[in-house]
Amino acid sequence: MNYKIVLCGVLLLAFSAQSLPTESGLRWINPIDIIVGTFKNVTSGITHSIASFENTTSEITHGVVTGIYNSTVKFYLYTAETRQTPQQLWIDDRVSLKSSDFQGLRKTVVVVHGFENDSKSNFTQMIKNALLKYEDVNVIAIDWSFFTKNPNYLWVVSETKSVGEFIGQFVDFLMNQTGLSPDHVHFIGHSIGAHASGFAGKYLKGQGKTVGRISGLDPAWPGFYTSGTDARLSSMDAKFVDCIHSCGGGLGYPTAICQADFFPNGGTHVQPGCPWYDFGVCSHGRSFDYYAESIDTTHLFESQTCNSVVDGVPYTCRNEGALMGYPASPEHLGVFYLTTQSASPYAKNIKATE
C-alpha cells in the first residue's frame, strides 16, 4: 500500500474534521490525536535520534541558522551547461562556487520541493527542465529530503522555518559573492516547500535584500491553517508573491494569502482528470503541472479577475488579461479564476508557433 496516500488521507480527514459541530451525546475525537496516533508507531524508533539532532539544529546566531542544516540541506545548480549533471554548492564555500557554472548576472530560480519529495522528484525536474528549455537561468534545486521524507509530518512542519532561513542564508551568500541582484531571485515552492520559500524570503528581507518573486504552488494547509503571516508564506515575503491553489481545504491552502491568488477550476479537490479517492494527491500536484506548462510561452492560462472565490465558486469576475503561472505579473493583483483541460496540455489557449 502506498503510505503516502494513506498519510495524505489522514491529514485531509483530520484537518477537515476540525470544524465539525459537537452534538449532544457524541464526543468528537481531536483530529490532532488521530495524526499523532498514526505517527506514533512509525516514529518511535527514531525518537532518540531526532532528539539528539535537535540539540544541534537550533543554533541561531544573529539570525544565521547553523547545525545539521549544513549537511542535510543540499543545493544543486543546474544551468544550460549542466542540465542533466548538477553541480553541488555549499554555503560559504567560495571554491565550489567559483568553479561552478553559476553566473551572477543571470536570473536565479530557487526550486523548493514539498513533503515526501526530493530534488529528483517530478516537481523539481519538471520545473527545471521547462526553465532551461526556454531561458538562460541558474536553477538551484533544494534538497531537504532528510526532513521531508520523515513520515512525522508535524516534525517536518516544525523544521520548515529553520530550513527556510538556511536557504535564505545560502542565497545571501550567492548575492555577496557574485553580485546577484535580489530582483533577479525567484523562489518556486510546492506544498510545504512554498512555506519554506516564504521563510527564505523573510530572512532575506530582514537583511535588506527583498527578493523579486516567490511562487507558491498549492501552499500546504495542514500544519499551517492557523498560522499568522510570520509563520507561513505571506504576501509580504517578496516584491511579488503569486500562488496557485489546486487542492484548497485539503492538502492546500483554501484562501488567498498572496498578492495574486489563482484558483484553477475553483481551486479545490478534485481537479479535472484527477480521481476523487486519492485524498487530493493528484489535485495537489496539478499546481506544478500547470506551472511547468505555463513556462512555455505558447501555453496561456488565461484567468478572470474576481471579487472572490469561495469553496470553488467564483463571484463577480471580469476579463482583464491576467495569466496564471510563470507569466503572472504584478500588473494583475487579486483573486483569479480559470478552467483547464483534464489532461496535458492543460491550457485552453495554445498559440500556434510560427
CSV table of C-alpha atoms in Angstrom, one decimal:
chain,number,residue,atom,x,y,z
A,1,MET,CA,0.0,0.0,0.0
A,2,ASN,CA,1.2,3.5,-0.8
A,3,TYR,CA,1.7,5.0,2.7
A,4,LYS,CA,2.0,8.5,1.2
A,5,ILE,CA,-1.7,8.3,0.0
A,6,VAL,CA,-2.7,6.9,3.4
A,7,LEU,CA,-0.8,9.7,5.2
A,8,CYS,CA,-2.4,12.3,3.0
A,9,GLY,CA,-5.8,10.8,3.7
A,10,VAL,CA,-5.2,11.0,7.4
A,11,LEU,CA,-4.1,14.7,7.1
A,12,LEU,CA,-7.1,15.6,4.9
A,13,LEU,CA,-9.6,13.9,7.1
A,14,ALA,CA,-8.1,15.2,10.3
A,15,PHE,CA,-7.8,18.9,9.3
A,16,SER,CA,-11.2,19.0,7.6
A,17,ALA,CA,-12.8,17.4,10.7
A,18,GLN,CA,-11.8,20.2,13.0
A,19,SER,CA,-14.8,22.4,12.1
A,20,LEU,CA,-17.4,19.6,12.7
A,21,PRO,CA,-20.0,20.6,15.4
A,22,THR,CA,-20.3,18.8,18.7
A,23,GLU,CA,-23.7,17.1,19.1
A,24,SER,CA,-25.4,16.1,22.3
A,25,GLY,CA,-24.3,12.7,23.4
A,26,LEU,CA,-21.4,12.4,21.0
A,27,ARG,CA,-17.8,13.0,21.6
A,28,TRP,CA,-15.6,14.1,18.7
A,29,ILE,CA,-12.0,12.8,18.7
A,30,ASN,CA,-9.4,15.5,18.4
A,31,PRO,CA,-8.0,15.3,14.9
A,32,ILE,CA,-4.5,16.0,16.1
A,33,ASP,CA,-4.8,12.9,18.3
A,34,ILE,CA,-5.5,11.0,15.1
A,35,ILE,CA,-2.4,12.3,13.4
A,36,VAL,CA,-0.2,11.8,16.5
A,37,GLY,CA,-1.6,8.3,16.9
A,38,THR,CA,-0.9,7.5,13.3
A,39,PHE,CA,2.7,8.6,13.6
A,40,LYS,CA,3.4,7.1,17.0
A,41,ASN,CA,4.4,3.6,15.9
A,42,VAL,CA,6.3,4.9,12.8
A,43,THR,CA,8.4,7.4,14.7
A,44,SER,CA,9.1,5.6,18.0
A,45,GLY,CA,12.2,4.0,16.7
A,46,ILE,CA,13.7,7.3,15.7
A,47,THR,CA,12.7,9.5,18.6
A,48,HIS,CA,16.1,9.4,20.3
A,49,SER,CA,18.0,10.2,17.1
A,50,ILE,CA,15.7,13.1,16.4
A,51,ALA,CA,16.1,14.4,19.9
A,52,SER,CA,19.9,14.2,19.6
A,53,PHE,CA,19.8,16.1,16.3
A,54,GLU,CA,17.5,18.8,17.7
A,55,ASN,CA,20.2,19.6,20.2
A,56,THR,CA,22.3,20.8,17.3
A,57,THR,CA,19.7,22.1,14.9
A,58,SER,CA,18.5,25.1,16.9
A,59,GLU,CA,21.7,27.1,16.9
A,60,ILE,CA,20.7,30.5,15.7
A,61,THR,CA,23.3,33.3,16.0
A,62,HIS,CA,22.4,36.7,14.7
A,63,GLY,CA,19.7,35.2,12.6
A,64,VAL,CA,22.0,32.7,10.9
A,65,VAL,CA,20.9,29.1,11.1
A,66,THR,CA,23.7,26.5,11.7
A,67,GLY,CA,23.9,23.0,13.0
A,68,ILE,CA,22.9,19.9,11.0
A,69,TYR,CA,21.4,22.0,8.2
A,70,ASN,CA,24.9,22.3,6.7
A,71,SER,CA,24.9,18.6,5.9
A,72,THR,CA,21.2,17.9,5.4
A,73,VAL,CA,20.0,20.8,3.2
A,74,LYS,CA,21.7,20.4,-0.2
A,75,PHE,CA,22.0,22.9,-3.1
A,76,TYR,CA,22.2,21.6,-6.7
A,77,LEU,CA,23.0,24.0,-9.6
A,78,TYR,CA,21.5,23.4,-13.0
A,79,THR,CA,22.3,25.6,-16.0
A,80,ALA,CA,22.1,25.1,-19.7
A,81,GLU,CA,25.6,23.6,-19.5
A,82,THR,CA,24.7,21.2,-16.6
A,83,ARG,CA,21.0,20.4,-17.1
A,84,GLN,CA,21.5,16.7,-16.5
A,85,THR,CA,24.5,16.7,-14.3
A,86,PRO,CA,24.0,19.3,-11.5
A,87,GLN,CA,26.9,20.8,-9.6
A,88,GLN,CA,26.6,20.8,-5.8
A,89,LEU,CA,27.3,24.0,-4.0
A,90,TRP,CA,27.9,24.6,-0.3
A,91,ILE,CA,27.2,27.6,1.8
A,92,ASP,CA,30.3,29.7,2.4
A,93,ASP,CA,32.3,27.5,0.0
A,94,ARG,CA,33.8,30.1,-2.4
A,95,VAL,CA,35.9,27.4,-4.2
A,96,SER,CA,33.0,25.3,-5.3
A,97,LEU,CA,31.0,28.4,-6.3
A,98,LYS,CA,33.9,29.9,-8.3
A,99,SER,CA,34.5,26.6,-10.1
A,100,SER,CA,30.8,26.1,-11.0
A,101,ASP,CA,28.8,27.5,-13.9
A,102,PHE,CA,26.8,29.9,-11.7
A,103,GLN,CA,26.7,33.4,-13.2
A,104,GLY,CA,25.6,36.3,-11.0
A,105,LEU,CA,24.2,38.2,-13.9
A,106,ARG,CA,21.7,35.5,-14.8
A,107,LYS,CA,18.3,35.3,-13.2
A,108,THR,CA,18.3,32.7,-10.4
A,109,VAL,CA,15.4,30.4,-9.7
A,110,VAL,CA,15.3,28.5,-6.5
A,111,VAL,CA,13.1,25.4,-6.6
A,112,VAL,CA,11.9,24.0,-3.2
A,113,HIS,CA,10.1,20.7,-3.1
A,114,GLY,CA,7.5,19.6,-0.7
A,115,PHE,CA,6.7,16.7,1.7
A,116,GLU,CA,7.8,13.2,0.6
A,117,ASN,CA,9.8,14.6,-2.3
A,118,ASP,CA,13.5,15.3,-3.1
A,119,SER,CA,15.4,17.2,-5.7
A,120,LYS,CA,14.9,14.4,-8.2
A,121,SER,CA,11.1,14.3,-7.9
A,122,ASN,CA,8.7,15.2,-10.7
A,123,PHE,CA,8.1,18.7,-9.3
A,124,THR,CA,11.7,19.8,-9.3
A,125,GLN,CA,12.7,18.1,-12.5
A,126,MET,CA,9.6,19.4,-14.4
A,127,ILE,CA,10.2,23.0,-13.4
A,128,LYS,CA,13.9,22.8,-14.0
A,129,ASN,CA,13.6,21.2,-17.4
A,130,ALA,CA,11.0,23.7,-18.6
A,131,LEU,CA,13.0,26.7,-17.4
A,132,LEU,CA,16.2,25.6,-19.0
A,133,LYS,CA,14.4,24.8,-22.3
A,134,TYR,CA,13.2,28.4,-22.7
A,135,GLU,CA,15.5,30.6,-20.6
A,136,ASP,CA,19.2,31.1,-19.7
A,137,VAL,CA,18.9,31.0,-16.0
A,138,ASN,CA,20.6,29.5,-12.9
A,139,VAL,CA,18.3,26.9,-11.3
A,140,ILE,CA,19.1,26.0,-7.7
A,141,ALA,CA,17.3,22.8,-6.7
A,142,ILE,CA,17.0,22.5,-3.0
A,143,ASP,CA,17.1,19.0,-1.5
A,144,TRP,CA,15.8,18.9,2.1
A,145,SER,CA,14.6,15.3,1.9
A,146,PHE,CA,16.3,14.5,5.2
A,147,PHE,CA,13.3,16.3,6.7
A,148,THR,CA,10.6,15.8,4.1
A,149,LYS,CA,10.9,12.1,3.9
A,150,ASN,CA,10.5,11.7,7.6
A,151,PRO,CA,6.9,10.3,8.0
A,152,ASN,CA,6.3,12.6,11.0
A,153,TYR,CA,4.7,15.4,9.1
A,154,LEU,CA,4.3,17.6,12.2
A,155,TRP,CA,8.0,17.4,12.9
A,156,VAL,CA,8.7,18.4,9.3
A,157,VAL,CA,6.3,21.4,9.8
A,158,SER,CA,8.3,22.4,12.9
A,159,GLU,CA,11.6,22.4,11.0
A,160,THR,CA,10.3,24.4,8.0
A,161,LYS,CA,11.2,27.8,9.4
A,162,SER,CA,14.8,26.9,10.2
A,163,VAL,CA,15.3,25.2,6.8
A,164,GLY,CA,13.8,28.2,5.0
A,165,GLU,CA,16.1,30.6,6.8
A,166,PHE,CA,19.1,28.4,6.0
A,167,ILE,CA,18.1,28.5,2.3
A,168,GLY,CA,17.8,32.3,2.6
A,169,GLN,CA,21.3,32.4,4.1
A,170,PHE,CA,22.6,30.4,1.1
A,171,VAL,CA,21.0,32.8,-1.3
A,172,ASP,CA,22.5,35.7,0.6
A,173,PHE,CA,25.9,34.1,0.2
A,174,LEU,CA,25.4,33.9,-3.6
A,175,MET,CA,24.5,37.6,-3.6
A,176,ASN,CA,27.5,38.6,-1.6
A,177,GLN,CA,29.9,36.6,-3.8
A,178,THR,CA,28.6,37.0,-7.3
A,179,GLY,CA,26.7,40.3,-7.3
A,180,LEU,CA,23.4,38.5,-7.8
A,181,SER,CA,20.6,41.1,-7.5
A,182,PRO,CA,17.7,40.4,-5.2
A,183,ASP,CA,15.4,41.5,-8.0
A,184,HIS,CA,16.7,38.6,-10.1
A,185,VAL,CA,15.9,35.9,-7.5
A,186,HIS,CA,12.7,33.9,-7.9
A,187,PHE,CA,11.6,31.1,-5.5
A,188,ILE,CA,9.2,28.4,-6.7
A,189,GLY,CA,8.0,26.2,-3.8
A,190,HIS,CA,5.4,23.4,-3.8
A,191,SER,CA,3.3,22.5,-0.8
A,192,ILE,CA,5.3,22.8,2.4
A,193,GLY,CA,8.2,24.0,0.2
A,194,ALA,CA,6.1,27.1,-0.5
A,195,HIS,CA,6.3,28.0,3.2
A,196,ALA,CA,10.0,27.2,3.3
A,197,SER,CA,10.3,29.7,0.4
A,198,GLY,CA,8.4,32.2,2.4
A,199,PHE,CA,10.8,31.8,5.3
A,200,ALA,CA,13.7,32.3,3.0
A,201,GLY,CA,12.1,35.4,1.7
A,202,LYS,CA,11.5,36.7,5.2
A,203,TYR,CA,15.2,36.1,6.1
A,204,LEU,CA,16.5,38.0,3.1
A,205,LYS,CA,14.0,40.8,3.7
A,206,GLY,CA,15.5,41.1,7.1
A,207,GLN,CA,18.9,41.5,5.6
A,208,GLY,CA,17.6,44.4,3.4
A,209,LYS,CA,17.5,42.2,0.3
A,210,THR,CA,13.9,41.6,-0.6
A,211,VAL,CA,13.7,39.1,-3.5
A,212,GLY,CA,11.9,39.8,-6.7
A,213,ARG,CA,9.3,37.0,-6.6
A,214,ILE,CA,8.0,33.9,-4.8
A,215,SER,CA,5.6,31.5,-6.4
A,216,GLY,CA,3.7,29.2,-4.0
A,217,LEU,CA,2.2,26.2,-5.7
A,218,ASP,CA,-0.6,24.9,-3.6
A,219,PRO,CA,0.9,26.0,-0.3
A,220,ALA,CA,0.4,23.3,2.4
A,221,TRP,CA,-2.7,23.8,4.7
A,222,PRO,CA,-2.2,21.0,7.3
A,223,GLY,CA,0.1,22.4,10.0
A,224,PHE,CA,-0.3,26.0,8.8
A,225,TYR,CA,-4.0,26.6,8.8
A,226,THR,CA,-4.0,28.7,12.0
A,227,SER,CA,-0.6,30.4,11.3
A,228,GLY,CA,-0.2,34.1,11.0
A,229,THR,CA,1.8,35.8,8.3
A,230,ASP,CA,5.0,35.4,10.3
A,231,ALA,CA,4.6,31.6,10.4
A,232,ARG,CA,3.8,30.8,6.7
A,233,LEU,CA,4.2,32.1,3.2
A,234,SER,CA,2.7,35.6,3.0
A,235,SER,CA,2.1,38.4,0.5
A,236,MET,CA,4.9,40.4,2.1
A,237,ASP,CA,7.8,37.9,1.6
A,238,ALA,CA,8.9,39.2,-1.8
A,239,LYS,CA,8.2,42.1,-4.1
A,240,PHE,CA,5.7,39.9,-6.0
A,241,VAL,CA,4.1,36.8,-4.5
A,242,ASP,CA,1.8,34.6,-6.6
A,243,CYS,CA,0.0,31.4,-5.6
A,244,ILE,CA,-1.8,28.6,-7.4
A,245,HIS,CA,-4.5,26.8,-5.3
A,246,SER,CA,-5.3,23.4,-6.6
A,247,CYS,CA,-6.4,21.3,-3.5
A,248,GLY,CA,-7.7,24.1,-1.3
A,249,GLY,CA,-9.2,23.0,2.0
A,250,GLY,CA,-7.5,19.6,1.8
A,251,LEU,CA,-3.7,19.4,1.3
A,252,GLY,CA,-3.5,23.0,0.1
A,253,TYR,CA,-4.5,26.5,1.5
A,254,PRO,CA,-8.1,27.3,0.6
A,255,THR,CA,-7.9,31.1,0.9
A,256,ALA,CA,-6.0,33.9,-0.7
A,257,ILE,CA,-2.7,34.5,1.1
A,258,CYS,CA,-0.6,36.0,-1.7
A,259,GLN,CA,-0.6,39.2,-3.8
A,260,ALA,CA,-2.1,37.2,-6.8
A,261,ASP,CA,-4.0,34.0,-6.0
A,262,PHE,CA,-5.2,31.8,-8.8
A,263,PHE,CA,-7.9,29.2,-8.3
A,264,PRO,CA,-7.9,26.9,-11.3
A,265,ASN,CA,-11.3,25.1,-11.6
A,266,GLY,CA,-12.2,26.7,-8.3
A,267,GLY,CA,-9.0,25.7,-6.6
A,268,THR,CA,-10.4,22.7,-4.8
A,269,HIS,CA,-10.1,18.9,-4.8
A,270,VAL,CA,-11.0,17.3,-7.3
A,271,GLN,CA,-9.1,18.9,-10.2
A,272,PRO,CA,-10.2,17.7,-13.7
A,273,GLY,CA,-8.7,14.4,-14.6
A,274,CYS,CA,-7.9,13.5,-11.0
A,275,PRO,CA,-9.5,10.7,-9.1
A,276,TRP,CA,-11.7,11.5,-6.1
A,277,TYR,CA,-10.3,8.6,-4.0
A,278,ASP,CA,-6.7,9.6,-3.7
A,279,PHE,CA,-7.2,12.1,-0.9
A,280,GLY,CA,-6.1,15.0,-3.1
A,281,VAL,CA,-2.7,13.8,-4.0
A,282,CYS,CA,-3.3,14.3,-7.8
A,283,SER,CA,-5.0,17.7,-7.3
A,284,HIS,CA,-2.2,18.9,-5.0
A,285,GLY,CA,0.3,18.0,-7.8
A,286,ARG,CA,-1.7,19.7,-10.5
A,287,SER,CA,-0.4,23.1,-9.3
A,288,PHE,CA,3.1,22.3,-10.6
A,289,ASP,CA,1.7,20.6,-13.7
A,290,TYR,CA,0.0,23.8,-14.6
A,291,TYR,CA,3.0,25.9,-13.6
A,292,ALA,CA,5.6,23.9,-15.6
A,293,GLU,CA,3.4,24.0,-18.7
A,294,SER,CA,3.0,27.8,-18.3
A,295,ILE,CA,6.7,28.3,-18.8
A,296,ASP,CA,6.1,27.5,-22.5
A,297,THR,CA,5.0,31.0,-23.7
A,298,THR,CA,2.6,29.5,-26.2
A,299,HIS,CA,0.5,27.9,-23.5
A,300,LEU,CA,-1.7,30.6,-21.9
A,301,PHE,CA,-3.6,30.0,-18.8
A,302,GLU,CA,-6.0,33.0,-19.2
A,303,SER,CA,-7.7,34.0,-16.0
A,304,GLN,CA,-10.6,36.1,-14.9
A,305,THR,CA,-10.2,38.7,-12.1
A,306,CYS,CA,-12.8,38.0,-9.4
A,307,ASN,CA,-14.0,39.7,-6.3
A,308,SER,CA,-13.6,36.3,-4.5
A,309,VAL,CA,-13.6,32.6,-5.0
A,310,VAL,CA,-15.3,30.8,-2.1
A,311,ASP,CA,-15.5,27.0,-1.8
A,312,GLY,CA,-14.6,26.7,-5.5
A,313,VAL,CA,-17.2,29.2,-6.6
A,314,PRO,CA,-16.1,32.5,-8.3
A,315,TYR,CA,-18.0,35.7,-7.7
A,316,THR,CA,-18.2,38.8,-9.9
A,317,CYS,CA,-15.5,38.1,-12.4
A,318,ARG,CA,-14.2,40.0,-15.4
A,319,ASN,CA,-11.5,39.6,-18.1
A,320,GLU,CA,-8.5,41.8,-17.5
A,321,GLY,CA,-5.8,39.9,-19.2
A,322,ALA,CA,-4.3,38.1,-16.2
A,323,LEU,CA,-2.2,34.9,-16.9
A,324,MET,CA,-1.6,32.2,-14.3
A,325,GLY,CA,1.7,30.6,-13.7
A,326,TYR,CA,5.2,31.7,-14.8
A,327,PRO,CA,4.0,34.7,-16.8
A,328,ALA,CA,1.9,36.1,-13.9
A,329,SER,CA,2.7,39.7,-13.3
A,330,PRO,CA,2.4,42.3,-10.5
A,331,GLU,CA,0.3,44.3,-13.0
A,332,HIS,CA,-2.5,41.9,-12.1
A,333,LEU,CA,-3.1,41.5,-8.3
A,334,GLY,CA,-6.0,40.0,-6.5
A,335,VAL,CA,-8.1,36.8,-6.9
A,336,PHE,CA,-8.4,34.9,-10.2
A,337,TYR,CA,-10.4,32.1,-11.6
A,338,LEU,CA,-9.9,29.9,-14.7
A,339,THR,CA,-10.7,26.5,-16.1
A,340,THR,CA,-8.3,23.9,-17.5
A,341,GLN,CA,-8.3,20.8,-19.6
A,342,SER,CA,-8.4,17.5,-17.8
A,343,ALA,CA,-5.1,16.2,-19.3
A,344,SER,CA,-1.9,17.7,-20.7
A,345,PRO,CA,-1.8,20.1,-22.3
A,346,TYR,CA,-3.9,21.7,-19.6
A,347,ALA,CA,-4.0,25.3,-21.0
A,348,LYS,CA,-7.1,26.1,-23.1
A,349,ASN,CA,-5.4,28.7,-25.2
A,350,ILE,CA,-2.4,27.4,-27.1
A,351,LYS,CA,-0.9,29.8,-29.6
A,352,ALA,CA,0.3,28.5,-32.9
A,353,THR,CA,4.0,28.6,-33.3
A,354,GLU,CA,5.5,30.4,-36.3
